[in-house]
mmCIF file of C-alpha atoms in Angstrom:
data_model
loop_
_atom_site.group_PDB
_atom_site.id
_atom_site.type_symbol
_atom_site.label_atom_id
_atom_site.label_comp_id
_atom_site.label_asym_id
_atom_site.label_seq_id
_atom_site.Cartn_x
_atom_site.Cartn_y
_atom_site.Cartn_z
ATOM 1 C CA MET A 1 -0.009 -0.031 0.276
ATOM 2 C CA LEU A 2 1.077 3.907 -0.485
ATOM 3 C CA ASP A 3 2.265 5.686 2.304
ATOM 4 C CA CYS A 4 -0.164 8.714 2.615
ATOM 5 C CA ARG A 5 2.822 11.749 3.466
ATOM 6 C CA GLN A 6 5.318 9.871 0.657
ATOM 7 C CA PHE A 7 3.185 9.844 -2.220
ATOM 8 C CA TYR A 8 1.968 13.483 -1.007
ATOM 9 C CA GLU A 9 5.407 14.355 -1.957
ATOM 10 C CA VAL A 10 5.325 12.775 -5.207
ATOM 11 C CA LEU A 11 3.065 15.468 -6.171
ATOM 12 C CA GLN A 12 4.868 17.934 -4.431
ATOM 13 C CA ALA A 13 7.216 16.820 -6.770
ATOM 14 C CA GLN A 14 5.599 17.255 -9.826
ATOM 15 C CA GLY A 15 4.234 20.616 -8.557
ATOM 16 C CA VAL A 16 1.291 20.761 -7.430
ATOM 17 C CA SER A 17 0.573 23.423 -3.764
ATOM 18 C CA PHE A 18 -3.097 23.544 -3.959
ATOM 19 C CA THR A 19 -5.406 20.403 -2.935
ATOM 20 C CA THR A 20 -9.225 20.537 -3.043
ATOM 21 C CA GLY A 21 -12.458 18.122 -3.358
ATOM 22 C CA VAL A 22 -15.065 16.129 -1.022
ATOM 23 C CA PRO A 23 -13.596 13.620 0.851
ATOM 24 C CA ASP A 24 -13.939 10.152 0.501
ATOM 25 C CA SER A 25 -14.327 6.849 2.467
ATOM 26 C CA LEU A 26 -11.179 5.108 -0.094
ATOM 27 C CA LEU A 27 -9.590 7.642 0.048
ATOM 28 C CA LYS A 28 -9.914 8.425 3.807
ATOM 29 C CA ASN A 29 -6.217 8.312 4.862
ATOM 30 C CA PHE A 30 -4.764 10.421 1.632
ATOM 31 C CA CYS A 31 -7.520 12.671 2.606
ATOM 32 C CA ALA A 32 -6.553 12.698 6.097
ATOM 33 C CA CYS A 33 -3.359 13.350 5.463
ATOM 34 C CA ILE A 34 -3.362 16.834 2.826
ATOM 35 C CA ALA A 35 -5.753 17.970 5.641
ATOM 36 C CA ASP A 36 -3.236 17.754 8.214
ATOM 37 C CA THR A 37 -1.291 20.137 6.324
ATOM 38 C CA GLY A 38 -3.724 23.070 6.615
ATOM 39 C CA SER A 39 -3.443 24.144 3.507
ATOM 40 C CA ASP A 40 -6.384 21.932 1.641
ATOM 41 C CA ILE A 41 -9.900 23.247 1.045
ATOM 42 C CA ILE A 42 -12.645 20.726 1.342
ATOM 43 C CA ALA A 43 -15.099 21.960 -1.312
ATOM 44 C CA ALA A 44 -18.823 22.135 -0.994
ATOM 45 C CA ASN A 45 -19.483 19.751 -3.729
ATOM 46 C CA GLU A 46 -16.793 17.897 -6.718
ATOM 47 C CA GLY A 47 -18.148 20.867 -9.069
ATOM 48 C CA ALA A 48 -17.159 23.307 -7.170
ATOM 49 C CA ALA A 49 -13.442 21.629 -6.596
ATOM 50 C CA ILE A 50 -13.298 21.815 -10.182
ATOM 51 C CA GLY A 51 -13.906 26.020 -10.043
ATOM 52 C CA LEU A 52 -11.098 25.936 -7.126
ATOM 53 C CA ALA A 53 -8.737 24.080 -8.572
ATOM 54 C CA SER A 54 -9.646 26.234 -12.179
ATOM 55 C CA GLY A 55 -8.715 29.535 -10.585
ATOM 56 C CA HIS A 56 -5.673 28.062 -9.088
ATOM 57 C CA TYR A 57 -4.617 27.586 -12.236
ATOM 58 C CA LEU A 58 -5.920 30.633 -14.050
ATOM 59 C CA ALA A 59 -4.194 32.917 -11.135
ATOM 60 C CA THR A 60 -0.512 30.484 -11.393
ATOM 61 C CA GLY A 61 -0.074 28.424 -13.981
ATOM 62 C CA LYS A 62 0.401 25.655 -11.778
ATOM 63 C CA ILE A 63 -1.192 22.294 -12.184
ATOM 64 C CA PRO A 64 -3.617 21.662 -9.413
ATOM 65 C CA PHE A 65 -5.082 18.170 -6.877
ATOM 66 C CA VAL A 66 -8.607 17.417 -6.742
ATOM 67 C CA TYR A 67 -9.830 14.534 -4.716
ATOM 68 C CA MET A 68 -13.477 12.200 -4.106
ATOM 69 C CA GLN A 69 -15.695 9.532 -4.659
ATOM 70 C CA ASN A 70 -17.019 8.242 -7.737
ATOM 71 C CA SER A 71 -20.122 8.653 -6.071
ATOM 72 C CA GLY A 72 -19.944 11.972 -6.535
ATOM 73 C CA PHE A 73 -17.921 12.516 -9.626
ATOM 74 C CA GLY A 74 -21.489 13.342 -11.448
ATOM 75 C CA ASN A 75 -20.979 17.000 -10.388
ATOM 76 C CA THR A 76 -17.884 17.520 -11.940
ATOM 77 C CA ILE A 77 -19.641 16.523 -15.519
ATOM 78 C CA ASN A 78 -20.655 20.455 -16.110
ATOM 79 C CA PRO A 79 -17.403 21.631 -15.454
ATOM 80 C CA ILE A 80 -15.611 19.212 -17.066
ATOM 81 C CA THR A 81 -17.239 19.272 -20.220
ATOM 82 C CA SER A 82 -18.082 23.202 -20.612
ATOM 83 C CA LEU A 83 -14.905 24.548 -18.173
ATOM 84 C CA ILE A 84 -11.836 22.221 -18.357
ATOM 85 C CA ASP A 85 -11.964 20.489 -21.759
ATOM 86 C CA PRO A 86 -9.368 21.284 -24.048
ATOM 87 C CA GLU A 87 -11.788 22.536 -26.462
ATOM 88 C CA VAL A 88 -12.811 25.221 -24.325
ATOM 89 C CA TYR A 89 -10.260 26.850 -21.998
ATOM 90 C CA ALA A 90 -7.954 23.421 -21.468
ATOM 91 C CA ILE A 91 -7.025 23.431 -17.672
ATOM 92 C CA PRO A 92 -4.832 20.895 -16.765
ATOM 93 C CA MET A 93 -5.789 18.823 -13.401
ATOM 94 C CA LEU A 94 -4.789 16.068 -11.730
ATOM 95 C CA ILE A 95 -7.973 14.730 -10.386
ATOM 96 C CA MET A 96 -8.237 11.288 -7.903
ATOM 97 C CA VAL A 97 -11.377 9.332 -7.728
ATOM 98 C CA GLY A 98 -12.571 6.374 -5.340
ATOM 99 C CA TRP A 99 -13.726 3.682 -6.574
ATOM 100 C CA ARG A 100 -16.590 2.226 -5.097
ATOM 101 C CA GLY A 101 -18.340 -0.628 -6.341
ATOM 102 C CA GLU A 102 -15.445 -2.137 -8.527
ATOM 103 C CA PRO A 103 -16.676 -4.758 -10.614
ATOM 104 C CA GLY A 104 -16.129 -8.120 -8.312
ATOM 105 C CA VAL A 105 -16.257 -6.229 -4.814
ATOM 106 C CA LYS A 106 -18.819 -6.322 -2.303
ATOM 107 C CA ASP A 107 -20.102 -2.889 -2.480
ATOM 108 C CA GLU A 108 -23.044 -1.079 -0.766
ATOM 109 C CA PRO A 109 -26.351 -0.956 -3.624
ATOM 110 C CA GLN A 110 -25.544 2.947 -4.086
ATOM 111 C CA HIS A 111 -22.344 2.201 -5.487
ATOM 112 C CA ILE A 112 -23.183 -0.267 -7.938
ATOM 113 C CA LYS A 113 -23.955 1.503 -10.746
ATOM 114 C CA GLN A 114 -21.649 4.184 -10.596
ATOM 115 C CA GLY A 115 -19.069 1.935 -9.992
ATOM 116 C CA ARG A 116 -19.653 -0.723 -12.825
ATOM 117 C CA VAL A 117 -19.820 2.583 -15.015
ATOM 118 C CA ASN A 118 -16.746 4.115 -14.046
ATOM 119 C CA GLU A 119 -14.716 3.730 -16.775
ATOM 120 C CA ALA A 120 -16.879 3.864 -19.558
ATOM 121 C CA LEU A 121 -17.644 7.155 -18.691
ATOM 122 C CA LEU A 122 -14.289 8.270 -18.428
ATOM 123 C CA GLN A 123 -13.904 6.975 -21.817
ATOM 124 C CA VAL A 124 -17.367 8.441 -22.927
ATOM 125 C CA LEU A 125 -15.755 12.185 -21.730
ATOM 126 C CA GLU A 126 -12.050 11.011 -23.361
ATOM 127 C CA ILE A 127 -10.266 11.997 -20.057
ATOM 128 C CA PRO A 128 -7.401 9.455 -20.013
ATOM 129 C CA TYR A 129 -6.951 7.580 -16.890
ATOM 130 C CA CYS A 130 -5.090 5.035 -15.153
ATOM 131 C CA ILE A 131 -5.790 2.790 -12.022
ATOM 132 C CA LEU A 132 -3.758 3.706 -9.435
ATOM 133 C CA SER A 133 -0.834 1.070 -7.611
ATOM 134 C CA PRO A 134 -0.048 0.622 -4.335
ATOM 135 C CA ASP A 135 3.514 -0.519 -5.366
ATOM 136 C CA MET A 136 4.915 3.860 -4.312
ATOM 137 C CA GLU A 137 7.664 2.858 -7.125
ATOM 138 C CA GLN A 138 5.521 2.376 -9.902
ATOM 139 C CA ALA A 139 2.687 4.867 -9.078
ATOM 140 C CA GLU A 140 5.274 8.321 -8.555
ATOM 141 C CA HIS A 141 5.656 6.580 -12.394
ATOM 142 C CA GLN A 142 2.574 6.472 -13.254
ATOM 143 C CA VAL A 143 2.160 10.518 -11.830
ATOM 144 C CA SER A 144 4.840 11.583 -13.488
ATOM 145 C CA GLU A 145 3.115 10.063 -17.297
ATOM 146 C CA ALA A 146 0.531 12.293 -16.293
ATOM 147 C CA PHE A 147 1.764 15.744 -15.233
ATOM 148 C CA THR A 148 3.933 15.399 -18.627
ATOM 149 C CA TYR A 149 -0.165 14.453 -20.853
ATOM 150 C CA MET A 150 -1.323 17.406 -19.024
ATOM 151 C CA ARG A 151 1.394 19.814 -19.908
ATOM 152 C CA GLU A 152 1.868 18.844 -23.374
ATOM 153 C CA LYS A 153 -2.612 18.469 -24.103
ATOM 154 C CA ASN A 154 -3.591 21.321 -20.985
ATOM 155 C CA ALA A 155 -6.028 18.902 -20.041
ATOM 156 C CA PRO A 156 -6.661 16.733 -16.776
ATOM 157 C CA TYR A 157 -6.133 13.331 -16.286
ATOM 158 C CA VAL A 158 -7.696 11.084 -13.342
ATOM 159 C CA LEU A 159 -6.057 8.231 -10.704
ATOM 160 C CA LEU A 160 -8.676 5.714 -9.970
ATOM 161 C CA VAL A 161 -8.048 4.110 -6.915
ATOM 162 C CA ARG A 162 -8.997 0.763 -5.604
ATOM 163 C CA LYS A 163 -10.046 0.406 -2.117
ATOM 164 C CA ASN A 164 -6.927 -0.308 0.397
ATOM 165 C CA THR A 165 -5.096 1.632 -2.122
ATOM 166 C CA PHE A 166 -3.297 3.520 1.009
ATOM 167 C CA ASP A 167 -2.553 2.351 4.365
ATOM 168 C CA LYS A 168 -3.603 3.694 7.204
ATOM 169 C CA TYR A 169 -3.045 7.258 8.442
ATOM 170 C CA SER A 170 -4.583 8.980 11.097
ATOM 171 C CA LEU A 171 -6.508 12.747 11.285
ATOM 172 C CA ALA A 172 -4.836 14.703 14.182
ATOM 173 C CA SER A 173 -7.777 14.851 16.106
ATOM 174 C CA LYS A 174 -9.311 18.143 18.270
ATOM 175 C CA PRO A 175 -11.123 18.677 21.316
ATOM 176 C CA ALA A 176 -14.907 17.916 20.790
ATOM 177 C CA ALA A 177 -16.685 20.966 21.456
ATOM 178 C CA PHE A 178 -20.002 18.961 22.114
ATOM 179 C CA ASP A 179 -20.560 15.882 24.862
ATOM 180 C CA LEU A 180 -23.791 15.096 22.653
ATOM 181 C CA LYS A 181 -23.323 12.178 20.076
ATOM 182 C CA ARG A 182 -25.840 12.104 16.680
ATOM 183 C CA GLU A 183 -27.381 8.815 17.528
ATOM 184 C CA GLU A 184 -28.306 9.885 21.091
ATOM 185 C CA ALA A 185 -29.919 12.754 19.490
ATOM 186 C CA LEU A 186 -32.005 11.078 16.858
ATOM 187 C CA GLU A 187 -32.798 8.793 19.572
ATOM 188 C CA ILE A 188 -34.960 11.932 21.427
ATOM 189 C CA ILE A 189 -35.930 13.100 17.791
ATOM 190 C CA LEU A 190 -37.440 9.849 17.035
ATOM 191 C CA GLY A 191 -39.161 9.169 20.592
ATOM 192 C CA HIS A 192 -41.711 12.458 20.157
ATOM 193 C CA LEU A 193 -42.648 11.942 16.577
ATOM 194 C CA THR A 194 -46.119 10.222 16.497
ATOM 195 C CA GLU A 195 -46.979 7.209 13.651
ATOM 196 C CA LYS A 196 -47.610 9.817 11.245
ATOM 197 C CA ASP A 197 -44.994 11.629 10.882
ATOM 198 C CA ILE A 198 -42.878 11.144 7.869
ATOM 199 C CA ILE A 199 -38.569 11.514 7.596
ATOM 200 C CA VAL A 200 -36.605 11.962 5.023
ATOM 201 C CA SER A 201 -32.600 11.215 6.416
ATOM 202 C CA THR A 202 -29.573 12.030 4.703
ATOM 203 C CA THR A 203 -26.661 10.033 3.209
ATOM 204 C CA GLY A 204 -24.025 7.901 5.969
ATOM 205 C CA LYS A 205 -24.287 7.539 9.193
ATOM 206 C CA THR A 206 -27.692 9.032 9.677
ATOM 207 C CA SER A 207 -29.357 6.580 8.596
ATOM 208 C CA ARG A 208 -27.779 3.907 9.300
ATOM 209 C CA GLU A 209 -28.840 5.590 13.185
ATOM 210 C CA VAL A 210 -31.997 5.531 12.226
ATOM 211 C CA PHE A 211 -32.206 2.403 11.035
ATOM 212 C CA GLU A 212 -31.248 0.868 13.983
ATOM 213 C CA ILE A 213 -33.315 3.007 16.531
ATOM 214 C CA ARG A 214 -36.284 1.454 15.014
ATOM 215 C CA GLU A 215 -35.204 -2.230 14.799
ATOM 216 C CA LYS A 216 -33.912 -1.576 18.754
ATOM 217 C CA ASN A 217 -37.585 -0.097 19.721
ATOM 218 C CA GLY A 218 -39.275 -3.050 17.532
ATOM 219 C CA GLN A 219 -40.777 -0.346 15.131
ATOM 220 C CA PRO A 220 -41.572 -0.543 11.678
ATOM 221 C CA HIS A 221 -39.534 1.286 9.009
ATOM 222 C CA ASN A 222 -41.873 2.098 6.589
ATOM 223 C CA ARG A 223 -42.153 5.834 7.933
ATOM 224 C CA ASP A 224 -38.073 6.843 6.840
ATOM 225 C CA PHE A 225 -36.882 7.283 3.665
ATOM 226 C CA LEU A 226 -33.443 6.426 4.455
ATOM 227 C CA THR A 227 -31.741 8.332 1.677
ATOM 228 C CA VAL A 228 -28.659 5.624 1.050
ATOM 229 C CA GLY A 229 -26.593 7.912 -1.908
ATOM 230 C CA CYS A 230 -26.757 11.437 -3.792
ATOM 231 C CA MET A 231 -25.664 13.624 -0.928
ATOM 232 C CA GLY A 232 -27.123 17.126 -0.189
ATOM 233 C CA HIS A 233 -30.505 16.119 -1.746
ATOM 234 C CA SER A 234 -32.221 14.601 0.847
ATOM 235 C CA SER A 235 -34.134 17.727 1.542
ATOM 236 C CA GLN A 236 -35.643 18.050 -2.112
ATOM 237 C CA ILE A 237 -36.920 14.689 -1.522
ATOM 238 C CA ALA A 238 -38.601 15.832 1.675
ATOM 239 C CA LEU A 239 -39.723 19.077 0.210
ATOM 240 C CA GLY A 240 -41.060 17.289 -2.989
ATOM 241 C CA ILE A 241 -43.121 14.950 -0.076
ATOM 242 C CA ALA A 242 -43.933 17.668 1.723
ATOM 243 C CA LEU A 243 -45.806 19.536 -1.138
ATOM 244 C CA GLU A 244 -48.137 16.481 -2.008
ATOM 245 C CA LYS A 245 -48.647 15.378 1.709
ATOM 246 C CA PRO A 246 -49.750 18.442 3.594
ATOM 247 C CA ASP A 247 -51.494 16.969 6.529
ATOM 248 C CA ARG A 248 -48.472 15.092 7.537
ATOM 249 C CA ASN A 249 -45.374 16.549 9.274
ATOM 250 C CA VAL A 250 -41.861 15.902 7.219
ATOM 251 C CA LEU A 251 -38.848 16.065 8.907
ATOM 252 C CA CYS A 252 -35.127 16.327 6.519
ATOM 253 C CA LEU A 253 -32.826 14.683 8.921
ATOM 254 C CA ASP A 254 -30.332 16.487 7.468
ATOM 255 C CA GLY A 255 -26.235 16.632 8.139
ATOM 256 C CA ASP A 256 -23.882 19.410 7.764
ATOM 257 C CA GLY A 257 -21.853 18.215 5.037
ATOM 258 C CA ALA A 258 -25.089 17.183 3.056
ATOM 259 C CA VAL A 259 -26.619 20.936 3.382
ATOM 260 C CA ILE A 260 -23.585 22.636 2.278
ATOM 261 C CA MET A 261 -22.981 20.202 -0.629
ATOM 262 C CA HIS A 262 -26.275 21.942 -2.242
ATOM 263 C CA MET A 263 -27.109 25.148 0.663
ATOM 264 C CA GLY A 264 -29.296 26.228 -2.700
ATOM 265 C CA SER A 265 -31.782 23.775 -1.927
ATOM 266 C CA MET A 266 -32.675 25.826 1.550
ATOM 267 C CA ALA A 267 -33.710 29.031 -0.825
ATOM 268 C CA ILE A 268 -36.727 26.414 -2.539
ATOM 269 C CA ALA A 269 -37.383 25.575 0.064
ATOM 270 C CA GLY A 270 -37.824 29.108 1.996
ATOM 271 C CA ASP A 271 -39.791 30.181 -1.404
ATOM 272 C CA ARG A 272 -42.415 27.259 -1.778
ATOM 273 C CA ALA A 273 -42.764 27.716 2.172
ATOM 274 C CA PRO A 274 -44.979 24.189 2.551
ATOM 275 C CA GLY A 275 -46.533 24.394 6.804
ATOM 276 C CA ASN A 276 -45.553 20.595 7.143
ATOM 277 C CA TYR A 277 -41.825 20.756 6.281
ATOM 278 C CA ARG A 278 -39.688 20.498 8.758
ATOM 279 C CA HIS A 279 -35.640 20.426 8.412
ATOM 280 C CA ILE A 280 -33.038 19.497 11.022
ATOM 281 C CA ILE A 281 -29.332 19.442 10.553
ATOM 282 C CA ILE A 282 -27.423 17.612 12.919
ATOM 283 C CA ASN A 283 -23.682 19.507 12.447
ATOM 284 C CA ASN A 284 -20.825 17.988 14.410
ATOM 285 C CA GLY A 285 -18.787 19.830 11.696
ATOM 286 C CA SER A 286 -17.491 17.046 9.663
ATOM 287 C CA HIS A 287 -17.528 14.470 6.814
ATOM 288 C CA GLU A 288 -17.668 12.073 9.073
ATOM 289 C CA SER A 289 -19.615 8.691 7.280
ATOM 290 C CA VAL A 290 -15.937 8.740 5.126
ATOM 291 C CA GLY A 291 -13.140 9.872 7.781
ATOM 292 C CA GLY A 292 -14.093 12.713 9.738
ATOM 293 C CA GLN A 293 -12.420 15.338 7.803
ATOM 294 C CA PRO A 294 -13.420 18.897 8.913
ATOM 295 C CA THR A 295 -16.415 20.740 7.129
ATOM 296 C CA VAL A 296 -17.244 24.276 8.411
ATOM 297 C CA GLY A 297 -20.246 23.473 9.802
ATOM 298 C CA PHE A 298 -19.179 24.867 13.126
ATOM 299 C CA ASN A 299 -18.426 28.399 11.065
ATOM 300 C CA LEU A 300 -21.357 28.830 9.862
ATOM 301 C CA ASP A 301 -24.807 30.828 11.105
ATOM 302 C CA PHE A 302 -26.907 28.018 9.781
ATOM 303 C CA ARG A 303 -30.010 30.805 11.888
ATOM 304 C CA LYS A 304 -29.225 33.369 9.345
ATOM 305 C CA ILE A 305 -28.547 31.547 6.144
ATOM 306 C CA ALA A 306 -32.690 29.398 7.219
ATOM 307 C CA GLU A 307 -33.804 32.969 7.989
ATOM 308 C CA GLY A 308 -32.196 34.620 4.849
ATOM 309 C CA CYS A 309 -34.324 31.844 2.743
ATOM 310 C CA GLY A 310 -37.195 32.247 4.253
ATOM 311 C CA TYR A 311 -37.629 29.891 6.719
ATOM 312 C CA ARG A 312 -40.256 31.202 9.517
ATOM 313 C CA LYS A 313 -38.445 29.543 12.876
ATOM 314 C CA VAL A 314 -34.625 29.047 13.641
ATOM 315 C CA LEU A 315 -34.761 26.451 16.729
ATOM 316 C CA GLN A 316 -30.875 25.521 18.420
ATOM 317 C CA ALA A 317 -29.691 23.087 20.277
ATOM 318 C CA SER A 318 -27.190 21.971 21.946
ATOM 319 C CA ASP A 319 -27.272 18.919 24.977
ATOM 320 C CA ARG A 320 -30.219 16.381 24.882
ATOM 321 C CA GLU A 321 -31.764 18.791 27.860
ATOM 322 C CA GLU A 322 -32.072 20.992 25.513
ATOM 323 C CA ILE A 323 -33.552 19.025 22.099
ATOM 324 C CA ASP A 324 -35.870 17.266 24.475
ATOM 325 C CA GLN A 325 -37.539 20.876 25.456
ATOM 326 C CA GLN A 326 -37.368 22.400 22.068
ATOM 327 C CA MET A 327 -39.145 19.424 20.256
ATOM 328 C CA SER A 328 -43.056 20.063 21.001
ATOM 329 C CA THR A 329 -42.180 23.630 19.555
ATOM 330 C CA PHE A 330 -40.643 23.061 16.143
ATOM 331 C CA LEU A 331 -43.351 19.816 15.499
ATOM 332 C CA ALA A 332 -45.920 22.707 16.459
ATOM 333 C CA THR A 333 -44.447 25.955 14.447
ATOM 334 C CA GLU A 334 -45.929 26.380 11.152
ATOM 335 C CA GLY A 335 -43.056 25.146 8.781
ATOM 336 C CA PRO A 336 -40.297 25.781 7.242
ATOM 337 C CA VAL A 337 -39.264 25.459 10.113
ATOM 338 C CA LEU A 338 -35.461 25.405 10.960
ATOM 339 C CA PHE A 339 -33.937 23.025 13.565
ATOM 340 C CA GLU A 340 -29.637 22.623 14.146
ATOM 341 C CA ILE A 341 -28.688 20.277 16.308
ATOM 342 C CA LYS A 342 -24.820 20.975 17.583
ATOM 343 C CA THR A 343 -23.085 17.497 18.325
ATOM 344 C CA ALA A 344 -19.299 15.441 18.797
ATOM 345 C CA ILE A 345 -18.239 13.171 16.199
ATOM 346 C CA GLY A 346 -18.842 9.472 16.646
ATOM 347 C CA SER A 347 -20.540 6.518 16.113
ATOM 348 C CA ARG A 348 -20.098 2.908 17.832
ATOM 349 C CA ASP A 349 -17.857 0.705 16.383
ATOM 350 C CA ASP A 350 -20.930 -2.010 15.538
ATOM 351 C CA LEU A 351 -23.588 0.224 13.959
ATOM 352 C CA GLY A 352 -24.646 -1.545 10.921
ATOM 353 C CA ARG A 353 -26.156 -1.047 7.849
ATOM 354 C CA PRO A 354 -30.137 -1.273 6.567
ATOM 355 C CA THR A 355 -30.594 -4.637 6.182
ATOM 356 C CA ILE A 356 -33.507 -3.972 3.507
ATOM 357 C CA LYS A 357 -32.738 -3.288 -0.322
ATOM 358 C CA PRO A 358 -33.636 0.426 -1.544
ATOM 359 C CA VAL A 359 -36.097 -0.672 -3.307
ATOM 360 C CA ASP A 360 -37.854 -2.120 -0.782
ATOM 361 C CA ASN A 361 -37.262 0.650 1.483
ATOM 362 C CA LYS A 362 -39.042 2.665 -1.130
ATOM 363 C CA LYS A 363 -41.895 0.298 -1.387
ATOM 364 C CA ASP A 364 -42.855 0.280 1.876
ATOM 365 C CA PHE A 365 -42.446 4.164 2.459
ATOM 366 C CA MET A 366 -44.924 5.120 -0.280
ATOM 367 C CA GLN A 367 -47.442 2.171 1.136
ATOM 368 C CA ASN A 368 -47.499 4.339 3.781
ATOM 369 C CA LEU A 369 -47.554 7.831 2.185
ATOM 370 C CA GLN A 370 -50.842 6.172 0.765
#
């Protein structure tokens, strides 16, 4: 496997001084390494990362480095084809893509299609690529060839990364700002809901914890739409439901990273203003599901953002008592209403995954909505 620091030095030797992207579970060790440099920018979304990297190149002439999971690669197709392509502005950049759902490798349902079409998609987009070797000498040669191509063609190049390519690296730990864990907050929230209330939960550990809380309590799963993929879009799924089911409370259980990824969705929710729309942001200041790299969640004033977008009320909490006290107000207030809950990073080591297929979750959920 590749030593993270050593591989970063390989990139630096080629002149890389700017890194940006969205963290990925397969790249988490390398992402942690570059996050510890203090100069990395974790972008709002993958397309935005392409924009940031383009700006760096335009200002310096230096080739930037961008990282992402292949599930987020779709967010880059527009800026790749209409901005950095050799037939448009011809902007070179090295793009590292974590290969979730690689054919023949067991993975979660939301990664299967993307993993299967990964190479075909790169070929259709006419982006040269290689599968990064776990051998440092060979990887260094691949990087050298990539930079030779990018300098000659003024075009992007992709490094496709398989599972276990990078050796372990631990992100420098920071003292926790809060004691409450996300799963504890979710238990309190679910404890206040009725059988009529609807949940749309965001990608990653949030949906996994919702599923396990229901299992522990012997409750059915047909009230919950577990958004296992499409990070950042849970709030719009919830909004679409709320507009059609005005007699039922619809709660989006969101995360800070997911909200930041597509923050414009809050403006649409505020504009449409369904009275039954209830938005919860569990803000732990990190991309926890893919390695714990920081977001800018703790630096944002979600109250001002929500109010500026037209939300009628904003509530905030950071401990069990505050959540418990404010849930009644949250559920009774005319929406759209936002409840920001600040928590510590961290989850159980034995946290499982939903044991029902996404399509079965959809069928049960739709039947409940009827």
